[in-house]
Short mmCIF file of C-alpha atoms and ligand atoms in Angstrom, two decimals:
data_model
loop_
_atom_site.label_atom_id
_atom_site.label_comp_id
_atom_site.label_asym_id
_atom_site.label_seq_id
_atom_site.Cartn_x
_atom_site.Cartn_y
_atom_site.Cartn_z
CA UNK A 1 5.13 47.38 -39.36
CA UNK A 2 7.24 44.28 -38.11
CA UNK A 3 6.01 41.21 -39.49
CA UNK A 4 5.34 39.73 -35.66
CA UNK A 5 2.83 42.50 -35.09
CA UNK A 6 0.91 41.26 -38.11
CA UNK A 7 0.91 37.51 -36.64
CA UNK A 8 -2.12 36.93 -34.24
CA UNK A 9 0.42 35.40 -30.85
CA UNK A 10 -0.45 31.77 -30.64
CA UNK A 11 -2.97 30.82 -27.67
CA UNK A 12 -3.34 27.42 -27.61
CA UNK A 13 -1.79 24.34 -28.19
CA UNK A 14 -4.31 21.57 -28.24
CA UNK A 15 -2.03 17.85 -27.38
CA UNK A 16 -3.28 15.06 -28.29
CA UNK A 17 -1.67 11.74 -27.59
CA UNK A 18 -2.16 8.88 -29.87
CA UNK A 19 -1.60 5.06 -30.02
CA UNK A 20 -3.18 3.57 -33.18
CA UNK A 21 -5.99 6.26 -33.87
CA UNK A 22 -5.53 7.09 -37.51
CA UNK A 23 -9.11 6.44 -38.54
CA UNK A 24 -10.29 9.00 -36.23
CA UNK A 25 -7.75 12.00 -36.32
CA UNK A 26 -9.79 13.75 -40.10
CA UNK A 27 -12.64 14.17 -38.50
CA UNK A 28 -11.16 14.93 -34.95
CA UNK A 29 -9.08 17.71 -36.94
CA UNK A 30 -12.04 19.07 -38.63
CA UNK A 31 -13.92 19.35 -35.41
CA UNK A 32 -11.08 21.85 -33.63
CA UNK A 33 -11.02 23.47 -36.59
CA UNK A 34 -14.73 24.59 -36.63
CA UNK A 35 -14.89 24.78 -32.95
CA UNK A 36 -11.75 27.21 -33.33
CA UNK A 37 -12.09 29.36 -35.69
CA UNK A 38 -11.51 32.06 -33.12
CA UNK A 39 -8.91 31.35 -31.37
CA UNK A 40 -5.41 31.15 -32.61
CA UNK A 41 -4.23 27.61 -31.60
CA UNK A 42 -2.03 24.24 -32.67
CA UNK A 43 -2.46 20.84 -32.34
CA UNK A 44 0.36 18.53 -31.45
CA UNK A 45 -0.65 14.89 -31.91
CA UNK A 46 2.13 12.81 -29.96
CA UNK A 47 2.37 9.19 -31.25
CA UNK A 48 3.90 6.23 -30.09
CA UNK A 49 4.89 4.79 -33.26
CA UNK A 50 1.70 3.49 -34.14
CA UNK A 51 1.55 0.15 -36.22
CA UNK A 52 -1.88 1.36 -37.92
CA UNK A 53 0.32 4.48 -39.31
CA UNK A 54 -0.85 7.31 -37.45
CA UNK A 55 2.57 9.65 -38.07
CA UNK A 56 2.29 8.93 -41.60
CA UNK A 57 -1.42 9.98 -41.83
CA UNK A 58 -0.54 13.13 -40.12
CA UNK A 59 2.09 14.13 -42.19
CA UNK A 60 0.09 13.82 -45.25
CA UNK A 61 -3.11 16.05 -43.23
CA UNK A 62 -0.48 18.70 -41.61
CA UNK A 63 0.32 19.54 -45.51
CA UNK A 64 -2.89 21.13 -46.00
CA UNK A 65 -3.71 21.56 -42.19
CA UNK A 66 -0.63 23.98 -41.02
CA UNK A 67 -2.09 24.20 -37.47
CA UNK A 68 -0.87 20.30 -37.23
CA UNK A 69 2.03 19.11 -35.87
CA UNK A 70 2.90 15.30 -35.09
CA UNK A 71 5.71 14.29 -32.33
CA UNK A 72 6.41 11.08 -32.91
CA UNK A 73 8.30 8.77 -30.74
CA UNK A 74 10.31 5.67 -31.10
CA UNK A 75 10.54 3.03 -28.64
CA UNK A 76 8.54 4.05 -26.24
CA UNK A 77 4.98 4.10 -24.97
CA UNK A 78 2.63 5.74 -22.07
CA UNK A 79 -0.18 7.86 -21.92
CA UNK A 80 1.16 10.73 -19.15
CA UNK A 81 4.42 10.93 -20.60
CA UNK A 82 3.63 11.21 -24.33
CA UNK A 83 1.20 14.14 -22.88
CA UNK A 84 3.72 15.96 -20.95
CA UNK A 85 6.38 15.59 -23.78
CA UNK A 86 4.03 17.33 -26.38
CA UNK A 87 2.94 20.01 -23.75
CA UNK A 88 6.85 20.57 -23.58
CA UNK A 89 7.08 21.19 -27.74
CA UNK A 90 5.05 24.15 -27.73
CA UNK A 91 5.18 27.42 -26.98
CA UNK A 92 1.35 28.37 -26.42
CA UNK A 93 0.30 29.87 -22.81
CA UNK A 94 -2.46 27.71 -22.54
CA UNK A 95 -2.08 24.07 -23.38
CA UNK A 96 -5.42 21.56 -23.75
CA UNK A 97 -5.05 17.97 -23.60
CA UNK A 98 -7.47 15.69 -25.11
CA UNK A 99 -8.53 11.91 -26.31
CA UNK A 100 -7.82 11.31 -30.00
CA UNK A 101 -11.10 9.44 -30.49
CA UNK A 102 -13.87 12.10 -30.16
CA UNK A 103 -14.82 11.16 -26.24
CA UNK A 104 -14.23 14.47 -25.06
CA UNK A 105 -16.40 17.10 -26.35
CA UNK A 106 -14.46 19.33 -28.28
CA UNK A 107 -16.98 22.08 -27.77
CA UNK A 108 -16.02 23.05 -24.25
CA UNK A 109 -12.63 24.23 -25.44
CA UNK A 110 -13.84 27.37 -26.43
CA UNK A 111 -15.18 27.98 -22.36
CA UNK A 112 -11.92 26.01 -21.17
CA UNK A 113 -10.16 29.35 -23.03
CA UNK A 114 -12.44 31.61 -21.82
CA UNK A 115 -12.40 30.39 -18.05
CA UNK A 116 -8.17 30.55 -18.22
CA UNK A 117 -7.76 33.99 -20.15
CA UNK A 118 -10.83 36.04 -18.65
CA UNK A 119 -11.72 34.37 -15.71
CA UNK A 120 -8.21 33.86 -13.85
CA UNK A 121 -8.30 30.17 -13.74
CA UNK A 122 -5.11 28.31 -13.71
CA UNK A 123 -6.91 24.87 -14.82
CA UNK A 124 -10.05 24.29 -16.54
CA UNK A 125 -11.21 20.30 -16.47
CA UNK A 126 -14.15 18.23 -18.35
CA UNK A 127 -16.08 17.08 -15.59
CA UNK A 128 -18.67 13.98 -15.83
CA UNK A 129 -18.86 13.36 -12.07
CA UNK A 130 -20.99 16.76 -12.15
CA UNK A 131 -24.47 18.00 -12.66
CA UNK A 132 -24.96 18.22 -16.42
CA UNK A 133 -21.82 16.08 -17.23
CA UNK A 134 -22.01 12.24 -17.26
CA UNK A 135 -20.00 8.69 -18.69
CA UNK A 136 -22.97 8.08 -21.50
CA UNK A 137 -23.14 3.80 -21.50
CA UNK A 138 -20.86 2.96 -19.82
CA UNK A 139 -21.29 -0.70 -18.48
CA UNK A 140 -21.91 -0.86 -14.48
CA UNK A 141 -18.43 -2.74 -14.19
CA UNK A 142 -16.50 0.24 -15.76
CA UNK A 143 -18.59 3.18 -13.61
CA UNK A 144 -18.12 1.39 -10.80
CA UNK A 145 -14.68 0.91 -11.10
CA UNK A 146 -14.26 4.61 -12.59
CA UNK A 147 -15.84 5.71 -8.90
CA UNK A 148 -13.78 3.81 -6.49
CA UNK A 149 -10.81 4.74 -8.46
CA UNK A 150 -12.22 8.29 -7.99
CA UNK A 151 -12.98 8.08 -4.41
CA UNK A 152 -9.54 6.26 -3.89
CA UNK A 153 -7.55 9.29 -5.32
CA UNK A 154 -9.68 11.99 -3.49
CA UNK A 155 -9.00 10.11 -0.13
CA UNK A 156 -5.10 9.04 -0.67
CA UNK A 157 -3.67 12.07 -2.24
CA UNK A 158 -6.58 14.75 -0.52
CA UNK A 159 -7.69 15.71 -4.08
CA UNK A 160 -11.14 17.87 -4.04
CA UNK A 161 -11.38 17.42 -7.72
CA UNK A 162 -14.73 15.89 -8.53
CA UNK A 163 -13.15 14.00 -11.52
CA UNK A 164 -9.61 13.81 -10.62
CA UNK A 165 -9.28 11.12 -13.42
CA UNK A 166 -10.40 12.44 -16.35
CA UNK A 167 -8.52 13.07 -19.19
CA UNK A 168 -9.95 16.20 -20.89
CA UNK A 169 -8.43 19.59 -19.12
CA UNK A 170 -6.64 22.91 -20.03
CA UNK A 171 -4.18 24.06 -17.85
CA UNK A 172 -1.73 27.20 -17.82
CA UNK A 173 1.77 26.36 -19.14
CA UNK A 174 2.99 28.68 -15.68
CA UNK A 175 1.19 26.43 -13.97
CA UNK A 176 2.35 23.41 -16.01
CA UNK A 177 5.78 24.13 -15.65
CA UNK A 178 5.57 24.88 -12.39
CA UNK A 179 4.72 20.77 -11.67
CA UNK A 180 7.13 19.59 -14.67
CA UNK A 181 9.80 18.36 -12.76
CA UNK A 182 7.38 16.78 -10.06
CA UNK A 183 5.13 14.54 -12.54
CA UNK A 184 5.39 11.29 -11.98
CA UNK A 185 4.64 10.22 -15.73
CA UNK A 186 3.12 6.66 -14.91
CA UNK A 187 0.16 5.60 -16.52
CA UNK A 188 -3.09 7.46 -17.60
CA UNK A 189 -3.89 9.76 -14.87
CA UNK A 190 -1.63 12.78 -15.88
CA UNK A 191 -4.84 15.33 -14.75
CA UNK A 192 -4.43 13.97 -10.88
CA UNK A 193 -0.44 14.09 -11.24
CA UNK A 194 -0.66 17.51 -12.30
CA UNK A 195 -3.07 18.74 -9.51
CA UNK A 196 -0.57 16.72 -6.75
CA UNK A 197 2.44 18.02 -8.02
CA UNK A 198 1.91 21.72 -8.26
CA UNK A 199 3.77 23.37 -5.49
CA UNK A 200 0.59 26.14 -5.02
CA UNK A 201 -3.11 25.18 -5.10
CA UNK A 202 -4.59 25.35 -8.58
CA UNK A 203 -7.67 27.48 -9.59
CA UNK A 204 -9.86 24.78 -11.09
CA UNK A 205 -13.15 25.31 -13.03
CA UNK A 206 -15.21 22.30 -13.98
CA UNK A 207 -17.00 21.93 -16.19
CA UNK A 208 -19.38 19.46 -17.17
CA UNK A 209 -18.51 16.53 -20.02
CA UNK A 210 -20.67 14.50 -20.95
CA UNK A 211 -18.19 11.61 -22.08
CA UNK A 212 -18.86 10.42 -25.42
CA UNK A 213 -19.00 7.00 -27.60
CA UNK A 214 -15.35 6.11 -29.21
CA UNK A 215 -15.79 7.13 -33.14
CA UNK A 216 -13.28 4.44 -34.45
CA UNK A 217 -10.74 1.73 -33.33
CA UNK A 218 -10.28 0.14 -29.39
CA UNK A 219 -9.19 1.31 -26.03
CA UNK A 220 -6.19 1.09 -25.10
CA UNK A 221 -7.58 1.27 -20.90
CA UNK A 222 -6.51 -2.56 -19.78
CA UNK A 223 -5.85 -4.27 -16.46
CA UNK A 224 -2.29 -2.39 -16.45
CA UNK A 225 -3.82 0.75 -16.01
CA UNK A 226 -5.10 0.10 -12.68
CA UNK A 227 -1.46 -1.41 -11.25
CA UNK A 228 0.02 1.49 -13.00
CA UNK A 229 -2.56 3.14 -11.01
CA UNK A 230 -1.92 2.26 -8.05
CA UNK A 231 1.64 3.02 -8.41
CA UNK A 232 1.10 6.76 -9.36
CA UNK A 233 -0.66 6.78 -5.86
CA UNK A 234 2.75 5.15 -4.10
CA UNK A 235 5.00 7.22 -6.16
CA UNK A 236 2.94 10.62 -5.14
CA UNK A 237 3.16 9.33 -1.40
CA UNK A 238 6.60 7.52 -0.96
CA UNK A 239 7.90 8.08 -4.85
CA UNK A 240 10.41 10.97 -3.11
CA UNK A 241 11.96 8.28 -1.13
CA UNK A 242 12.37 4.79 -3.20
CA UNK A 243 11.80 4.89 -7.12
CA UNK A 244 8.04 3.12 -7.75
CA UNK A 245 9.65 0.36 -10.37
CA UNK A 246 12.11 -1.30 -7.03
CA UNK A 247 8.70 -1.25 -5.15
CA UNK A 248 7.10 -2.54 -7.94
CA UNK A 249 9.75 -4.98 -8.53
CA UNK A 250 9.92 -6.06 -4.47
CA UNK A 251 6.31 -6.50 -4.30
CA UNK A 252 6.08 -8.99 -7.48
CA UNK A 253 9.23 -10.96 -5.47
CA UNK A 254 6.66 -11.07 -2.30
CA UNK A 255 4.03 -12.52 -4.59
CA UNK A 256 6.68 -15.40 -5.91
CA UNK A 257 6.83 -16.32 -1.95
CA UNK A 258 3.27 -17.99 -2.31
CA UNK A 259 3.72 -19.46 -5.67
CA UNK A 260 7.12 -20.89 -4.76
CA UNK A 261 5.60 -22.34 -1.51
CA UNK A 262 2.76 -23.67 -3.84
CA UNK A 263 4.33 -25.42 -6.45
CA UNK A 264 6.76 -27.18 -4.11
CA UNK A 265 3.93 -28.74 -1.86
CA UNK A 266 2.11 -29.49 -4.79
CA UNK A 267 5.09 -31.30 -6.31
CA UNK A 268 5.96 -33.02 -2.89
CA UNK A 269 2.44 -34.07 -1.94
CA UNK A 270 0.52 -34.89 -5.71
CA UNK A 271 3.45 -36.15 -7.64
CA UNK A 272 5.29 -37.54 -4.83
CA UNK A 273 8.57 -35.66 -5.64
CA UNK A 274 11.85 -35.86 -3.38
CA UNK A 275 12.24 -32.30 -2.05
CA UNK A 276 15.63 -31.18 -4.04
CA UNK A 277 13.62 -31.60 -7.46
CA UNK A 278 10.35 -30.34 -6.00
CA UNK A 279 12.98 -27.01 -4.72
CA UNK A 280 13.98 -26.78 -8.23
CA UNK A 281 10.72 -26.67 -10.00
CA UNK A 282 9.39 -24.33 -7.63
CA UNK A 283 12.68 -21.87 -8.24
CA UNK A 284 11.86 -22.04 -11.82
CA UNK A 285 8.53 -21.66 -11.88
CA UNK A 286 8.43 -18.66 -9.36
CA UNK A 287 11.42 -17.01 -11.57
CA UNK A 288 9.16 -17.18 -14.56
CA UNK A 289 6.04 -15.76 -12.56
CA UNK A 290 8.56 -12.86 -11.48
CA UNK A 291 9.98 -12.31 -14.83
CA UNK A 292 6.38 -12.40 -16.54
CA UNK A 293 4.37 -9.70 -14.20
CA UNK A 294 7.88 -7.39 -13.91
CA UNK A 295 7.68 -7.12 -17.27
CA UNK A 296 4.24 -6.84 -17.57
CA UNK A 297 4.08 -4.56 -15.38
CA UNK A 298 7.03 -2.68 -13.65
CA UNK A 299 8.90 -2.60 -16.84
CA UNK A 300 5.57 -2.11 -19.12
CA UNK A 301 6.82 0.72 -21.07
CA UNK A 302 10.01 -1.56 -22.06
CA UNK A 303 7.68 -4.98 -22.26
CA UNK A 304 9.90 -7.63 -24.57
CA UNK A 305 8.06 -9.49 -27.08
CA UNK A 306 8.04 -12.04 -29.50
CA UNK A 307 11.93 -13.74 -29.07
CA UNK A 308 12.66 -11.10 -26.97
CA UNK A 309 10.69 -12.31 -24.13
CA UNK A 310 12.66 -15.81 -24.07
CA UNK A 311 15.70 -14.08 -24.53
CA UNK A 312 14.73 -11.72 -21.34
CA UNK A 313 13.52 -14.65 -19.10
CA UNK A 314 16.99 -16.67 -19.82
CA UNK A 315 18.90 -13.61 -19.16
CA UNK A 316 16.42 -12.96 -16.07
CA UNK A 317 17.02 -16.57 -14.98
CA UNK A 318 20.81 -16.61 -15.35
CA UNK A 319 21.28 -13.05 -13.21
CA UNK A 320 18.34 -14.19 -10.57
CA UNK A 321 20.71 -17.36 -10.45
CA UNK A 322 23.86 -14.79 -9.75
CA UNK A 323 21.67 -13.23 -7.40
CA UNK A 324 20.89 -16.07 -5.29
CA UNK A 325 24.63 -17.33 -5.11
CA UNK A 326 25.48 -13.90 -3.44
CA UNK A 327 22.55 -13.76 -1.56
CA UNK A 328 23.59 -17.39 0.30
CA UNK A 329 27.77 -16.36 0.63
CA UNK A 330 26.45 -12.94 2.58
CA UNK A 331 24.36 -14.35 4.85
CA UNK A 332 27.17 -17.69 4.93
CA UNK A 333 30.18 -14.46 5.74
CA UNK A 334 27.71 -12.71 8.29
CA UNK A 335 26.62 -16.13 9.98
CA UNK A 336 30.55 -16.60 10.69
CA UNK A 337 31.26 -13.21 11.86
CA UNK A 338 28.56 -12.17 14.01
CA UNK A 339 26.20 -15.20 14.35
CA UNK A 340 22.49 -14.61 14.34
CA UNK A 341 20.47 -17.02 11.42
CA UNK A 342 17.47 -13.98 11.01
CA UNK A 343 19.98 -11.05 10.56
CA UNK A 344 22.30 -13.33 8.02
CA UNK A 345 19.70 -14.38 6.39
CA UNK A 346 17.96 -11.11 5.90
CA UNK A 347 21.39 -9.86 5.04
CA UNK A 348 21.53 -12.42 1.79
CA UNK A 349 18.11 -11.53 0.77
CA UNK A 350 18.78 -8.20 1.23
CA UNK A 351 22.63 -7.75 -1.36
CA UNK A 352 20.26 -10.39 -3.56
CA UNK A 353 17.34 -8.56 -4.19
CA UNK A 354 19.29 -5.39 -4.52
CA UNK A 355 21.71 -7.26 -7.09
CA UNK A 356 18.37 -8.56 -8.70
CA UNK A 357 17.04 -5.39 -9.12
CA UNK A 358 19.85 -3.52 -10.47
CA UNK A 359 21.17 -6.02 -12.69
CA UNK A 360 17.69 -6.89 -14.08
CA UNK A 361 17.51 -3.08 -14.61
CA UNK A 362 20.62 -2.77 -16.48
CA UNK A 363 20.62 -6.11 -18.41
CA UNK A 364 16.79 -7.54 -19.23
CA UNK A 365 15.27 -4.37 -19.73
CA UNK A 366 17.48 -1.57 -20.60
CA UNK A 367 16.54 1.36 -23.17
CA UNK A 368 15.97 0.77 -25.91
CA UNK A 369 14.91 1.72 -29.44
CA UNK A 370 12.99 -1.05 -31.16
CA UNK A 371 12.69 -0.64 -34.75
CA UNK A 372 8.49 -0.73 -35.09
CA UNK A 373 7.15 -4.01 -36.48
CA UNK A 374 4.89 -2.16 -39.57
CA UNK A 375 7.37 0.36 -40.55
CA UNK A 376 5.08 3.46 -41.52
CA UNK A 377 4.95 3.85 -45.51
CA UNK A 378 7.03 6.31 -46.87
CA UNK A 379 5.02 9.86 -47.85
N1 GDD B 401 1.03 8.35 -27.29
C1 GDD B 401 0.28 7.44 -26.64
N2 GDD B 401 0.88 6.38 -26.00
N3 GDD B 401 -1.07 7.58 -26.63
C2 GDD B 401 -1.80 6.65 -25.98
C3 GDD B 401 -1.24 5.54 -25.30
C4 GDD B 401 0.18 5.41 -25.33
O1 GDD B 401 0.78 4.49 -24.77
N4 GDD B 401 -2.25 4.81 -24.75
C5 GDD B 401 -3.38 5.45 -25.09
N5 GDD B 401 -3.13 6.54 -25.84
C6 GDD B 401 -4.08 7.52 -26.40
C7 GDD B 401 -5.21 6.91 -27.20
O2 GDD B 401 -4.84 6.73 -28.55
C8 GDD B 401 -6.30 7.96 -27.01
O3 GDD B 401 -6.17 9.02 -27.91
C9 GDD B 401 -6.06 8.45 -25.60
O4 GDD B 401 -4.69 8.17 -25.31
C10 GDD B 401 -6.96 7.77 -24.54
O5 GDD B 401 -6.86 6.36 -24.67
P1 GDD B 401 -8.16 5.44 -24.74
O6 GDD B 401 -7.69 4.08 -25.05
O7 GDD B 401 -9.19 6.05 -25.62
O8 GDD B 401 -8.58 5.48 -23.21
P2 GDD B 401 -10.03 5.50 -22.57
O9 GDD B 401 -11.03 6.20 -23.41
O10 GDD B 401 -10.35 4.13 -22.17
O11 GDD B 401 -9.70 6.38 -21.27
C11 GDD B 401 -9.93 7.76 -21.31
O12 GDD B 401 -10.88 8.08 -20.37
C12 GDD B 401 -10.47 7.90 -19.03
C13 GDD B 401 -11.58 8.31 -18.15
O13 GDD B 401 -12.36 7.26 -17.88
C14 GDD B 401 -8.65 8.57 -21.05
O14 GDD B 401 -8.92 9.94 -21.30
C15 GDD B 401 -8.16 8.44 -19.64
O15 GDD B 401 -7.10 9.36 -19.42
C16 GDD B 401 -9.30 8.77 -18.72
O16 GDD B 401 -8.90 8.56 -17.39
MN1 MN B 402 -11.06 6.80 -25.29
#
């Protein structure tokens, strides 16, 4: 007999993505395997680099646990992307992805299998907007938002999904890899990007979760999630068309409209300022509004820190500055040739902004590999 007709074929991967969770991954290993002992499966933890040392904890437990593998990567961070990158690893048919903390109830992955291999269905998801499921105690401020984020998705992208954002599902890799180049990555909601992106409608079976307590550490669910949100919604609509981070990028230069308006009244009126200063405050201070929510949010996933930030806003600064010199000699060369103040002007903002966009891009936050700040221990 060949050895590969000994081996029981591998029918699950079970990813797990990870960002600071090493005091919960024992007993969150232990769990799967009890729950299954039937079923052969692997579990891909992909970790951001953790500070806490989660890769280094998982390289001591994969040792004695074989079905454990970690993907760790460098530089980078995200939710949806760290997900799709470990379903890409593996070569299972049926791929699970789940919360490192013990919120999702490991014992439905035995049905998820079940529903997928006997029952035809191409996704399987953990369902607490269903009867039997639920969000356990949650505070009103969190379900509430949790439902109009719901409702929001269901009505802008024409989901049916009764829990379009949770993060506990089991799809088919045919299916996966069907919607792999389509995903748009961003953010926390891989579940609805998946369902939007797949070129044929999706067999889904719910089922019901009832979500649990976090075992150990904090959430890593802020404010950013909802912009980044938001922008999985654009980039599903309009995403084809314009990338999401140069509308992200010309809607934070819409909001510096206000605040540049703002400070230079307030200078002019409360401190009594002559207008050329109160101009320049207000050009500084809206730059450093700009540069602070771009790289809060647009450029999240590259976010400078530390001396890095003051380094990006001078270098922000500096090629806004360049940007603004060729936005006024455009509209100065289209003013001479063809006349017209609204089109010449329009025409300045227009080579400006683009310059400030790409140049930003390139320069403040390119790609990069950042060595971690905690260097994980050596095994
Ligand atoms: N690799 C990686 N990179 N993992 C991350 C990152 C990241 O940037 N951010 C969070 N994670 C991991 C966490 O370590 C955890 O295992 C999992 O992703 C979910 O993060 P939590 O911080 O526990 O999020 P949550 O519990 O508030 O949100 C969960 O429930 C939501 C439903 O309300 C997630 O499952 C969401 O996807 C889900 O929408
Ligand atoms: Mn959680």
């Amino acid at each position: 007999m060949a050895i590969s007709e000994s081996v029981k074929p591998l029918e699950l991967a079970v990813v797990v993505p990870t960002f600071n969770e090493a005091a919960n991954l024992k007993e969150l290993i232990g769990r799967l395997e009890r729950t299954l002992s039937d079923i052969q499966w692997e579990m891909i933890v992909v970790d951001d680099d953790s500070p806490d040392g989660t890769a280094a904890l998982l390289r001591d437990l994969a040792l004695t646990h074989p079905q454990v593998r970690c993907l760790r990567r460098v530089g980078r961070r995200g939710l949806s992307s760290a997900c799709i990158e470990g379903m890409l690893s593996t070569h299972a048919p049926l791929l699970a992805v789940m919360d490192a903390d013990l919120q999702h109830d490991e014992s439905l992955l035995p049905l998820m299998v079940t529903a997928l291999q006997k029952e035809g269905y191409d996704l399987a998801v953990g369902t607490r907007y269903m009867d039997g499921g639920g969000v356990g105690d949650w505070d009103t401020g969190r379900q509430t938002t949790s439902h109009l984020a719901t409702q929001l998705g269901q009505w802008w992208l024409k989901v049916s999904l009764r829990d379009p954002m949770s993060g506990f599902f089991m799809v088919r890799r045919t299916a996966f890899e069907a919607a792999v180049y389509d995903l748009s990555s961003l953010g926390f909601k891989l579940l609805l990007d998946l369902v939007v992106s797949s070129p044929q409608p999706l067999k889904v079976k719910e089922i019901p979760l009832q979500f649990r307590q976090r075992h150990a550490g904090e959430s890593k669910l802020d404010q950013r999630v909802a912009f980044d949100y938001l922008m999985l919604l654009v980039d599903k609509t309009v995403g084809r068309f314009v990338p999401v981070s140069l509308l992200s990028f010309g809607l934070i230069g819409l909001l510096g409209v206000p605040v540049h308006l703002g400070v230079l009244r307030l200078a002019m009126l409360w401190r009594d300022w002559p207008f050329l200063q109160a101009q320049i405050l207000a050009v500084v201070v809206a730059m450093v509004f700009n540069f602070y929510l771009n790289n809060t949010l647009t450029y999240r996933d590259q976010k400078l820190q530390g001396w890095r930030w003051w380094v990006g806003l001078i270098k922000f600064m500096a090629t806004c500055g360049i940007g603004a010199i060729a936005n006024v000699g455009i509209a100065n060369a289209v003013y001479d040739d063809f006349g017209g103040w609204i089109v010449s002007s329009l025409a300045g903002i227009l080579v400006g902004f683009g310059w400030n966009y790409g140049a930003t891009a390139l320069l403040v936050w390119p790609k990069r590999r950042p060595k971690p700040k905690v260097p994980p221990p050596l095994a």
